[in-house]
Coordinates of C-alpha atoms and ligand atoms in Angstrom, one line a residue:
M1 CA -153.2 -76.8 4.0
S2 CA -154.9 -78.8 6.5
F3 CA -152.6 -79.0 9.5
T4 CA -154.0 -79.3 13.1
P5 CA -151.2 -78.7 15.7
A6 CA -151.0 -81.6 18.4
P7 CA -152.0 -81.1 21.8
W8 CA -149.3 -79.6 24.1
P9 CA -147.9 -80.4 26.6
R10 CA -147.5 -84.1 26.0
K11 CA -144.8 -86.8 26.5
L12 CA -142.1 -86.6 23.7
R13 CA -140.1 -89.0 22.0
S14 CA -136.9 -88.1 23.7
Q15 CA -138.6 -88.8 27.1
E16 CA -137.9 -92.5 26.0
W17 CA -134.3 -92.1 26.8
F18 CA -134.5 -89.4 29.3
G19 CA -137.7 -89.9 31.3
G20 CA -138.3 -91.8 34.8
T21 CA -135.6 -93.2 37.1
S22 CA -135.0 -96.5 35.5
K23 CA -131.4 -97.7 34.9
D24 CA -131.6 -96.9 31.3
A25 CA -133.0 -93.2 32.0
I26 CA -130.0 -92.7 34.5
Y27 CA -127.8 -94.3 32.0
H28 CA -128.8 -92.0 29.3
R29 CA -129.0 -88.7 31.4
S30 CA -125.7 -89.3 33.3
W31 CA -123.5 -89.7 30.1
M32 CA -125.2 -86.5 28.8
K33 CA -124.6 -84.6 32.1
N34 CA -120.6 -85.0 31.4
Q35 CA -121.2 -82.2 29.2
G36 CA -122.2 -79.9 32.0
L37 CA -126.2 -80.0 31.4
P38 CA -128.4 -79.2 34.6
A39 CA -130.8 -81.7 35.5
D40 CA -133.9 -79.8 34.4
L41 CA -132.9 -79.7 31.0
F42 CA -134.4 -83.3 30.8
D43 CA -137.7 -82.5 32.1
G44 CA -139.6 -83.3 29.0
R45 CA -138.7 -80.2 27.0
P46 CA -138.3 -80.7 23.5
V47 CA -134.8 -82.2 22.4
I48 CA -133.6 -80.8 19.3
G49 CA -130.8 -82.2 17.0
I50 CA -128.6 -79.5 15.0
C51 CA -127.6 -81.8 12.2
N52 CA -124.1 -80.2 10.9
T53 CA -122.6 -80.6 7.7
W54 CA -119.8 -78.4 9.0
S55 CA -116.4 -79.6 7.7
E56 CA -113.0 -77.8 6.8
L57 CA -113.0 -80.0 3.7
T58 CA -116.5 -78.7 2.7
P59 CA -115.1 -75.0 2.6
C60 CA -118.8 -73.8 1.4
N61 CA -119.9 -75.1 4.9
A62 CA -116.8 -74.3 7.2
H63 CA -118.8 -71.5 9.0
L64 CA -121.5 -73.6 10.1
R65 CA -120.2 -74.2 13.6
D66 CA -120.8 -70.5 14.0
L67 CA -124.3 -70.7 12.6
A68 CA -125.2 -73.8 15.0
E69 CA -124.2 -71.7 18.0
R70 CA -126.9 -69.2 16.8
V71 CA -129.4 -71.9 16.3
K72 CA -128.7 -72.9 19.9
F73 CA -129.4 -69.6 21.2
G74 CA -132.9 -69.7 19.7
I75 CA -133.8 -73.3 20.9
Y76 CA -132.6 -72.5 24.5
E77 CA -134.7 -69.2 24.2
A78 CA -137.7 -71.2 23.2
G79 CA -137.4 -73.6 26.0
G80 CA -135.7 -76.4 24.3
L81 CA -132.4 -78.6 24.6
P82 CA -130.0 -78.2 21.6
V83 CA -127.8 -81.0 20.7
E84 CA -125.3 -80.6 17.7
F85 CA -124.1 -83.8 15.8
P86 CA -121.9 -84.1 12.8
V87 CA -123.0 -85.9 9.8
F88 CA -120.8 -86.8 6.7
S89 CA -120.2 -84.0 4.6
P90 CA -120.0 -84.2 0.8
S91 CA -118.0 -81.4 -0.6
E92 CA -118.6 -80.5 -4.2
S93 CA -115.0 -79.0 -4.6
T94 CA -112.9 -81.4 -3.1
L95 CA -114.6 -84.8 -3.0
R96 CA -113.5 -87.5 -5.7
P97 CA -114.9 -89.0 -7.8
T98 CA -118.0 -86.8 -7.4
A99 CA -119.8 -85.3 -4.5
M100 CA -122.9 -86.9 -6.3
M101 CA -121.8 -90.4 -5.5
Y102 CA -121.9 -89.5 -1.8
R103 CA -125.2 -87.6 -1.5
N104 CA -126.8 -90.9 -0.7
L105 CA -124.4 -91.9 1.8
C106 CA -125.0 -88.6 3.7
A107 CA -128.6 -89.1 3.5
M108 CA -128.2 -92.4 4.8
D109 CA -125.9 -90.9 7.8
V110 CA -128.7 -88.3 8.2
E111 CA -131.6 -90.6 8.4
E112 CA -130.0 -93.4 10.8
A113 CA -128.7 -90.4 13.1
V114 CA -131.9 -88.7 13.4
R115 CA -133.9 -91.7 13.9
G116 CA -131.3 -93.3 16.3
K117 CA -130.6 -90.3 18.5
C118 CA -132.8 -89.0 21.4
I119 CA -134.2 -86.1 19.8
D120 CA -137.5 -84.7 18.7
G121 CA -136.8 -82.6 16.0
V122 CA -134.0 -81.4 13.8
V123 CA -132.4 -78.5 12.5
L124 CA -130.6 -79.3 9.3
L125 CA -127.5 -77.1 8.6
A126 CA -126.5 -77.2 4.9
G127 CA -125.0 -75.3 2.1
C128 CA -122.8 -76.9 -0.5
D129 CA -124.8 -78.4 -3.3
K130 CA -125.2 -81.9 -2.1
T131 CA -125.7 -81.3 1.6
T132 CA -129.0 -79.6 1.2
P133 CA -130.9 -82.5 -0.6
A134 CA -129.2 -85.1 1.4
L135 CA -130.2 -83.7 4.8
L136 CA -133.8 -83.3 3.2
M137 CA -133.8 -86.9 1.8
G138 CA -132.7 -88.2 5.4
A139 CA -135.1 -86.1 7.3
A140 CA -138.0 -86.8 5.1
S141 CA -137.5 -90.6 5.5
V142 CA -137.7 -90.3 9.3
D143 CA -140.5 -87.5 9.3
L144 CA -139.5 -85.8 12.7
P145 CA -140.1 -82.2 12.7
A146 CA -137.3 -80.6 10.7
I147 CA -136.4 -77.4 9.5
V148 CA -133.4 -76.2 7.2
V149 CA -131.1 -73.2 7.7
S150 CA -128.8 -72.5 4.9
G151 CA -125.2 -71.4 5.1
G152 CA -125.8 -68.7 2.8
P153 CA -123.9 -67.5 -0.6
M154 CA -120.3 -66.2 -0.5
L155 CA -119.7 -62.3 -1.4
N156 CA -119.4 -61.1 -4.8
G157 CA -116.3 -61.9 -6.5
H158 CA -114.5 -58.9 -8.2
F159 CA -111.6 -59.3 -10.6
R160 CA -109.8 -56.4 -12.6
G161 CA -113.1 -54.4 -12.2
E162 CA -115.4 -57.5 -13.2
R163 CA -117.9 -59.0 -11.0
V164 CA -117.1 -62.7 -10.8
G165 CA -119.3 -65.6 -10.2
S166 CA -118.6 -68.8 -8.7
G167 CA -118.2 -71.5 -11.3
T168 CA -119.4 -69.4 -14.0
H169 CA -116.3 -67.5 -14.4
L170 CA -114.3 -70.5 -13.9
W171 CA -115.8 -71.7 -17.3
R172 CA -115.5 -68.6 -18.8
F173 CA -111.8 -68.0 -17.7
S174 CA -110.9 -71.6 -18.4
E175 CA -112.3 -71.2 -22.1
A176 CA -110.5 -67.6 -22.4
V177 CA -107.3 -69.4 -21.6
R178 CA -107.9 -72.2 -24.2
A179 CA -108.9 -69.6 -26.8
G180 CA -105.5 -67.6 -26.0
E181 CA -107.5 -64.7 -24.7
M182 CA -106.2 -64.9 -21.1
T183 CA -103.0 -66.0 -19.7
E184 CA -102.6 -68.8 -17.2
A185 CA -101.0 -66.3 -14.7
E186 CA -104.1 -64.1 -15.0
F187 CA -106.3 -67.2 -14.5
V188 CA -104.3 -68.0 -11.3
E189 CA -104.5 -64.6 -10.1
A190 CA -108.4 -64.7 -10.5
E191 CA -108.7 -67.9 -8.2
A192 CA -108.7 -66.0 -5.1
S193 CA -111.1 -63.4 -6.1
M194 CA -113.9 -66.0 -7.0
S195 CA -114.0 -66.9 -3.4
R196 CA -113.6 -64.0 -1.0
S197 CA -115.8 -64.9 2.0
P198 CA -117.3 -68.0 3.6
G199 CA -120.4 -69.3 2.1
S200 CA -121.7 -71.3 -0.8
C201 CA -121.4 -70.5 -4.5
N202 CA -122.7 -66.8 -5.2
T203 CA -124.1 -67.7 -8.5
M204 CA -127.7 -69.3 -9.0
G205 CA -125.8 -72.4 -8.9
T206 CA -126.8 -75.8 -7.2
A207 CA -126.1 -74.6 -3.9
S208 CA -128.4 -71.3 -4.2
T209 CA -130.8 -73.4 -6.2
M210 CA -131.2 -76.1 -3.5
A211 CA -131.5 -73.5 -0.8
S212 CA -134.3 -71.9 -2.7
M213 CA -136.0 -75.2 -3.2
A214 CA -135.8 -75.7 0.4
E215 CA -137.7 -72.4 1.0
A216 CA -140.1 -73.0 -1.9
L217 CA -140.8 -76.3 -0.5
G218 CA -141.8 -74.7 2.6
M219 CA -139.0 -76.4 4.5
A220 CA -137.1 -73.2 5.6
L221 CA -138.3 -70.0 7.0
S222 CA -139.1 -67.4 4.6
G223 CA -136.2 -65.2 3.2
N224 CA -133.6 -68.0 4.1
A225 CA -132.3 -68.9 0.8
A226 CA -130.5 -65.5 -0.1
I227 CA -128.9 -63.9 2.8
P228 CA -125.1 -63.8 2.2
A229 CA -123.2 -66.1 4.6
V230 CA -121.3 -63.3 6.3
D231 CA -124.3 -61.0 6.8
S232 CA -125.4 -60.5 10.4
R233 CA -128.8 -61.4 9.1
R234 CA -127.7 -64.8 8.3
R235 CA -127.1 -65.4 12.2
V236 CA -130.4 -64.0 13.0
M237 CA -132.1 -66.3 10.5
A238 CA -130.1 -69.2 12.5
H239 CA -131.3 -68.0 15.6
L240 CA -135.2 -67.5 14.7
T241 CA -134.9 -71.1 13.1
G242 CA -133.8 -72.5 16.4
R243 CA -136.9 -70.7 18.1
R244 CA -139.0 -72.1 15.6
I245 CA -138.1 -75.7 15.5
V246 CA -139.1 -75.9 19.4
D247 CA -142.8 -74.9 18.4
M248 CA -142.9 -77.1 15.4
V249 CA -142.0 -80.1 17.8
K250 CA -144.7 -79.0 20.1
D251 CA -147.2 -78.7 17.2
D252 CA -145.7 -82.1 15.7
L253 CA -145.5 -80.3 12.2
K254 CA -143.4 -82.8 10.2
P255 CA -141.8 -83.0 6.7
S256 CA -144.6 -85.0 5.4
D257 CA -147.1 -82.3 6.5
I258 CA -145.3 -79.8 4.5
M259 CA -143.5 -81.7 1.4
T260 CA -146.9 -82.2 -0.6
R261 CA -147.3 -82.4 -4.1
E262 CA -148.4 -78.9 -4.2
A263 CA -145.2 -78.0 -2.4
F264 CA -143.0 -79.8 -5.1
E265 CA -145.0 -77.9 -7.7
N266 CA -144.4 -74.6 -6.2
A267 CA -140.6 -75.8 -5.9
I268 CA -140.6 -76.5 -9.7
R269 CA -142.0 -73.5 -10.8
T270 CA -139.7 -71.4 -8.6
N271 CA -136.9 -73.1 -10.1
A272 CA -138.0 -71.9 -13.5
A273 CA -138.5 -68.4 -12.2
I274 CA -135.1 -68.4 -10.8
G275 CA -133.3 -70.0 -13.7
G276 CA -132.2 -72.7 -11.3
S277 CA -129.9 -75.7 -11.6
T278 CA -130.8 -78.8 -13.6
N279 CA -129.5 -80.5 -10.5
A280 CA -132.5 -79.6 -8.6
V281 CA -134.4 -82.1 -11.1
I282 CA -132.5 -85.0 -9.6
H283 CA -132.7 -83.8 -6.0
L284 CA -136.2 -83.0 -5.8
L285 CA -137.4 -86.4 -7.4
A286 CA -135.2 -88.0 -4.9
I287 CA -136.6 -85.9 -1.9
A288 CA -140.2 -86.5 -3.2
G289 CA -139.5 -90.3 -3.3
R290 CA -138.8 -90.0 0.3
V291 CA -141.9 -88.7 1.3
G292 CA -143.9 -91.1 -1.2
I293 CA -144.7 -88.3 -3.9
D294 CA -144.8 -89.7 -7.3
L295 CA -142.9 -86.9 -8.8
T296 CA -141.8 -87.2 -12.4
L297 CA -139.9 -85.6 -15.2
E298 CA -143.2 -85.0 -16.9
D299 CA -144.1 -82.9 -13.8
W300 CA -141.0 -80.8 -14.2
D301 CA -141.7 -80.2 -17.9
R302 CA -145.4 -79.3 -17.3
C303 CA -145.1 -77.4 -14.3
G304 CA -142.3 -75.3 -15.6
R305 CA -143.4 -74.5 -19.3
D306 CA -145.3 -71.3 -18.4
V307 CA -142.9 -70.1 -16.0
P308 CA -140.7 -67.0 -17.1
T309 CA -137.0 -66.7 -15.7
I310 CA -137.1 -63.5 -13.8
V311 CA -134.2 -63.5 -11.5
N312 CA -131.2 -62.0 -13.4
L313 CA -128.5 -64.0 -11.8
M314 CA -125.5 -65.9 -13.3
P315 CA -125.1 -68.4 -15.1
S316 CA -128.3 -67.3 -17.1
G317 CA -128.1 -63.6 -16.2
Q318 CA -125.7 -61.1 -14.7
H319 CA -126.0 -60.6 -11.0
L320 CA -125.0 -62.5 -8.0
M321 CA -126.7 -63.7 -5.0
E322 CA -125.7 -60.6 -3.0
E323 CA -127.7 -58.5 -5.4
F324 CA -130.7 -61.0 -5.3
F325 CA -130.9 -60.5 -1.4
Y326 CA -130.7 -56.8 -1.5
A327 CA -133.7 -56.8 -4.2
G328 CA -135.8 -58.9 -1.7
G329 CA -134.7 -62.4 -2.6
L330 CA -136.8 -65.3 -3.1
P331 CA -140.0 -64.1 -1.2
V332 CA -140.4 -61.7 -4.1
V333 CA -140.2 -64.3 -6.7
I334 CA -142.7 -66.5 -4.9
K335 CA -145.2 -63.6 -4.6
R336 CA -144.7 -63.0 -8.4
L337 CA -145.6 -66.6 -8.9
G338 CA -148.7 -66.1 -6.5
E339 CA -149.8 -63.1 -8.4
A340 CA -149.5 -64.9 -11.8
G341 CA -151.7 -68.0 -10.6
L342 CA -148.6 -70.1 -10.5
L343 CA -148.4 -71.0 -6.9
H344 CA -150.4 -73.1 -4.6
R345 CA -150.8 -70.4 -2.2
E346 CA -152.0 -72.7 0.6
A347 CA -149.0 -74.9 0.6
L348 CA -148.0 -75.2 4.4
T349 CA -144.4 -74.0 5.5
V350 CA -142.4 -74.3 8.6
S351 CA -144.1 -71.4 9.8
G352 CA -147.3 -73.3 10.4
G353 CA -148.9 -71.0 7.9
A354 CA -149.6 -70.7 4.1
I355 CA -146.7 -69.8 1.8
W356 CA -148.7 -67.0 0.4
D357 CA -149.0 -65.5 3.9
E358 CA -145.3 -65.5 4.1
V359 CA -144.6 -63.3 0.9
K360 CA -147.9 -61.3 0.1
E361 CA -146.3 -58.2 1.7
V362 CA -142.7 -58.1 0.3
Q363 CA -141.3 -55.6 -2.3
N364 CA -139.0 -55.9 -5.2
W365 CA -136.3 -53.3 -4.7
N366 CA -134.3 -53.8 -7.8
E367 CA -136.1 -54.6 -11.0
D368 CA -132.8 -55.2 -12.8
V369 CA -132.1 -58.1 -10.6
I370 CA -135.8 -59.5 -10.3
L371 CA -137.1 -58.5 -13.6
P372 CA -140.6 -57.6 -14.9
V373 CA -142.0 -60.5 -17.0
E374 CA -141.7 -58.3 -20.3
R375 CA -137.9 -58.3 -19.4
A376 CA -137.7 -62.0 -18.5
L377 CA -134.4 -63.8 -19.5
A378 CA -136.6 -66.6 -20.8
K379 CA -140.2 -66.8 -21.3
S380 CA -140.3 -70.4 -20.7
G381 CA -137.7 -70.9 -18.0
G382 CA -138.7 -74.4 -17.1
I383 CA -136.5 -77.2 -17.5
A384 CA -137.2 -79.0 -20.7
V385 CA -137.6 -82.6 -20.5
L386 CA -136.5 -84.3 -23.9
K387 CA -137.4 -87.8 -25.1
G388 CA -136.8 -89.8 -28.3
N389 CA -134.9 -93.0 -29.3
L390 CA -131.7 -91.5 -27.8
A391 CA -133.5 -90.9 -24.5
P392 CA -136.4 -93.3 -24.0
L393 CA -136.6 -92.5 -20.2
G394 CA -135.8 -88.9 -20.6
A395 CA -133.2 -86.0 -20.9
V396 CA -133.1 -82.5 -19.6
L397 CA -132.0 -79.0 -20.9
K398 CA -132.2 -75.7 -19.4
P399 CA -133.3 -73.3 -22.1
S400 CA -132.5 -70.3 -20.1
A401 CA -128.7 -71.2 -20.2
A402 CA -128.8 -72.2 -23.9
T403 CA -128.3 -70.5 -27.2
P404 CA -131.5 -69.7 -28.7
A405 CA -130.3 -70.9 -32.4
L406 CA -129.3 -74.2 -31.2
M407 CA -132.5 -75.2 -29.7
Q408 CA -133.3 -76.9 -32.9
H409 CA -130.4 -78.5 -34.6
R410 CA -129.1 -81.4 -36.5
G411 CA -125.7 -82.2 -36.6
R412 CA -122.9 -84.9 -36.8
A413 CA -122.2 -86.8 -33.8
V414 CA -118.7 -86.6 -32.3
V415 CA -118.3 -89.4 -29.7
F416 CA -116.2 -89.5 -26.7
E417 CA -116.2 -93.0 -24.8
D418 CA -115.7 -91.3 -21.5
I419 CA -114.1 -88.3 -19.9
D420 CA -110.8 -89.6 -20.1
D421 CA -111.3 -90.0 -23.9
Y422 CA -112.7 -86.5 -24.1
K423 CA -109.7 -85.0 -22.4
A424 CA -107.3 -86.9 -24.4
R425 CA -108.8 -85.6 -27.7
I426 CA -110.5 -82.4 -27.4
N427 CA -107.4 -80.4 -28.0
D428 CA -106.1 -82.3 -30.9
E429 CA -106.1 -79.9 -34.1
D430 CA -106.8 -83.0 -36.1
L431 CA -110.1 -84.0 -34.4
D432 CA -112.7 -84.0 -37.0
I433 CA -115.1 -81.6 -35.5
D434 CA -116.5 -78.0 -36.3
E435 CA -119.3 -75.8 -34.7
S436 CA -122.2 -77.8 -36.2
C437 CA -121.3 -80.9 -34.9
V438 CA -123.1 -82.5 -31.8
M439 CA -120.6 -83.3 -28.9
V440 CA -121.6 -86.8 -27.4
L441 CA -120.2 -88.0 -24.0
R442 CA -121.0 -91.3 -22.4
N443 CA -120.3 -93.6 -19.5
C444 CA -120.7 -90.4 -17.0
G445 CA -124.2 -91.5 -15.6
P446 CA -124.6 -92.4 -11.9
R447 CA -123.2 -95.9 -12.5
G448 CA -120.9 -95.0 -15.4
Y449 CA -118.6 -92.4 -13.8
P450 CA -119.6 -93.4 -10.9
G451 CA -121.6 -90.8 -9.5
M452 CA -122.7 -88.9 -12.4
A453 CA -120.1 -86.1 -12.7
E454 CA -120.7 -82.5 -13.6
V455 CA -118.9 -82.9 -17.0
G456 CA -121.9 -82.5 -19.4
N457 CA -121.0 -78.8 -20.3
M458 CA -117.5 -80.3 -21.7
G459 CA -115.4 -77.3 -23.1
L460 CA -115.4 -76.7 -26.7
P461 CA -112.4 -77.5 -29.0
P462 CA -109.8 -74.9 -29.1
K463 CA -110.2 -74.7 -33.0
V464 CA -114.0 -73.8 -32.6
L465 CA -113.4 -71.3 -29.7
R466 CA -110.5 -69.5 -31.8
K467 CA -113.4 -68.7 -34.1
G468 CA -115.2 -66.8 -31.5
I469 CA -117.9 -69.7 -31.2
T470 CA -119.0 -70.0 -27.5
D471 CA -121.5 -72.6 -27.7
M472 CA -122.3 -76.1 -29.5
V473 CA -124.9 -78.7 -28.9
R474 CA -123.5 -81.3 -26.3
I475 CA -125.3 -84.3 -25.1
S476 CA -124.2 -86.7 -22.2
D477 CA -125.5 -88.9 -19.5
A478 CA -123.6 -86.6 -17.1
R479 CA -124.9 -83.8 -15.0
M480 CA -123.8 -80.2 -15.4
S481 CA -122.6 -77.7 -12.6
G482 CA -125.4 -75.4 -11.7
T483 CA -123.1 -72.5 -12.5
A484 CA -122.4 -73.6 -15.9
Y485 CA -124.4 -72.7 -19.2
G486 CA -124.8 -73.7 -22.7
T487 CA -127.0 -75.8 -25.1
V488 CA -126.3 -78.8 -23.2
V489 CA -128.4 -82.0 -23.0
L490 CA -128.0 -83.9 -19.7
H491 CA -129.1 -87.0 -17.8
T492 CA -129.7 -88.8 -20.9
S493 CA -131.4 -92.0 -19.7
P494 CA -130.8 -94.9 -19.6
E495 CA -127.3 -94.1 -19.0
A496 CA -124.9 -95.8 -21.4
A497 CA -123.4 -97.7 -18.7
R498 CA -126.7 -99.4 -18.2
G499 CA -126.9 -100.2 -22.1
G500 CA -129.1 -97.1 -23.0
P501 CA -129.1 -95.9 -26.6
L502 CA -126.3 -93.5 -25.9
A503 CA -124.1 -96.4 -25.5
V504 CA -124.3 -97.3 -29.2
V505 CA -124.1 -93.8 -31.1
R506 CA -121.2 -93.7 -33.2
S507 CA -119.1 -90.5 -34.7
G508 CA -120.7 -89.8 -37.9
D509 CA -124.2 -90.6 -36.8
M510 CA -126.7 -87.8 -37.4
I511 CA -128.5 -86.3 -34.2
E512 CA -131.6 -84.0 -34.2
L513 CA -132.3 -81.7 -31.1
D514 CA -135.6 -80.0 -31.2
V515 CA -136.4 -78.5 -27.9
A516 CA -139.7 -77.3 -28.8
A517 CA -141.1 -80.5 -29.5
R518 CA -139.0 -81.8 -26.7
R519 CA -137.4 -84.2 -29.1
L520 CA -133.9 -85.9 -28.9
H521 CA -133.4 -88.0 -32.0
L522 CA -130.6 -90.5 -33.2
D523 CA -131.3 -90.6 -36.8
I524 CA -130.9 -94.3 -37.5
S525 CA -133.3 -97.0 -38.3
D526 CA -135.1 -98.9 -35.5
E527 CA -133.7 -102.1 -36.9
E528 CA -130.0 -100.8 -36.7
L529 CA -130.6 -99.2 -33.4
A530 CA -131.9 -102.5 -32.2
A531 CA -128.9 -104.6 -33.8
R532 CA -126.5 -102.2 -32.2
L533 CA -128.2 -102.6 -28.7
A534 CA -128.1 -106.3 -29.2
A535 CA -124.5 -106.2 -29.6
W536 CA -123.7 -103.9 -26.9
T537 CA -121.5 -105.3 -23.9
P538 CA -120.9 -103.4 -20.6
Q539 CA -117.8 -101.1 -20.4
V540 CA -118.0 -100.3 -17.0
Q541 CA -117.1 -103.0 -14.5
A542 CA -118.7 -103.2 -11.0
P543 CA -116.5 -102.1 -8.3
A544 CA -115.5 -105.3 -6.2
S545 CA -116.0 -104.0 -2.7
G546 CA -116.8 -101.0 -0.5
Y547 CA -119.1 -98.2 -0.8
A548 CA -118.6 -97.9 -4.5
S549 CA -119.9 -101.5 -5.2
L550 CA -123.0 -100.7 -3.0
Y551 CA -123.6 -97.6 -5.1
H552 CA -122.9 -99.3 -8.5
E553 CA -125.4 -102.1 -7.7
R554 CA -128.2 -100.0 -6.1
V555 CA -128.4 -96.5 -7.4
M556 CA -131.3 -95.9 -9.6
G557 CA -131.5 -93.7 -12.9
P558 CA -131.5 -89.9 -12.8
E559 CA -135.2 -90.0 -14.0
T560 CA -136.2 -91.3 -10.5
G561 CA -133.6 -89.1 -8.6
A562 CA -130.6 -91.5 -8.7
D563 CA -131.5 -92.5 -5.0
F564 CA -130.9 -96.0 -3.8
D565 CA -133.5 -98.3 -4.6
F566 CA -133.6 -99.4 -0.9
L567 CA -133.9 -95.7 0.6
V568 CA -137.0 -95.0 -1.1
G569 CA -139.9 -94.0 1.2
C570 CA -140.3 -93.1 4.7
R571 CA -139.4 -95.4 7.3
G572 CA -140.6 -93.4 10.3
N573 CA -139.1 -92.6 13.5
A574 CA -139.9 -95.6 15.7
V575 CA -137.3 -95.9 18.4
G576 CA -135.4 -99.3 18.3
K577 CA -134.9 -101.6 21.2
E578 CA -132.9 -100.6 24.2
S579 CA -129.4 -102.1 24.3
H580 CA -128.2 -102.0 27.9
Ligands
FES1 FE1 -119.9 -75.7 -2.5 FE2 -120.6 -74.3 -5.0 S1 -118.8 -75.9 -4.5 S2 -121.4 -74.5 -3.2

């Protein structure tokens, strides 16, 4: 930690718009005053943007306008001027073809809005899966003082006496229906019980994971990740965040000061400890790219290997985010990492101090939720990064969500050309498949789907489910919902649509998975593989126009975060030329 606050008072960036008596300054102030703002609010105090992903079409973020008001209280109290603005809001649950295709669009919107507007710092209001990484990516590329406040998770779901987790129970109930253990009417009845309050998914899915990543990176106030959306303390967190950003602007405490390599290593280890989503791999790689940190898949494997999963939350465990909050939340986990020598204690946070100082006094109030190491869900909770002739650039698997007996497996490939092919054939009783097979799904990567859909945890065939089997080895170039589980190899790279080896697997080939050896192998000769690759022709056509064509052309592989190649790096916050 080596941060020296900037001298205060000094002239801020916003004064380039609002300072003085020039025609331009009067133009800028006059139009802002049509909102009823007194003249002294333009006197050189910090102007704070509140970047809001509120949208009624992003239901997980539909309460963020309320939180924005609380942020404003804090900003005014601390002597700043708050100005709320909307950005494109990619919703996991309603956006097609996939929210992931629009993460980069949201990040571009954030970057250009933050840079182009008359602000000195920004509060990032996020919740649903893609909104947190997108806002961090955009803010990192501008590098003005920035702080995250999350929308918080939904309250626990309940259905017929059972605790129901967002997403996790959707997959469970869906498979129960296909196995004939649940009626469709019951499935529909369960629907409302999964989402009974404002907020993001209440499991340790991608939204809760990314809120935790923001906190572990040091980009949110300590304790931010787990407070339920409707808990009054969520409003307090927003209020305090508003106060804090004003001081961050005065100190000139920027994302590049906070998001260092040490911070990313802390986040990777935190992800292992919480049993976080595989999606965090892609998002952290992309965020790191924006601040010029050369984070790699190897860092994920190296940093996560020795970290046990101690947070007993679905999908890996039993509880939900509400219990995690009552147990003490993420600060308890970070403290545990610090005590185990697995934390860069001096890493700087938005508080202006070291992360260790934020957590060293906290207590664990429930050892069934945040487990002692002896009862860890997985000894090695990190994301396993696999390599081999089937994944030369890497693939990932989440050991804590996988079946131990399948972690070393050799099986016959059953190949699905794309998700439509899978849907068309999976329920066919004549499909030549049993539980020893390896299900292979391709053309679902960033370019292939497009957008790298969360379809990697493809459901098992009914005839296997009816035997009581709940897991098989599955391999794809897709992603998996953070709420899902199974022995699922994801992000296989290069993806099939770019001509990666996944494109030339044939049904009947033998595939070997060895998680301990980090190996994913297609059991054919090098000559045979080379001949098949030489004969391969692209199956996925580039879209002719629009955002989809830009995405197809410029998106990079998941091994570097699936960002656009032209968005990597920090472009700073220099103000453009005056237009009047
Ligand atoms: Fe939005 Fe899960 S769908 S957080």
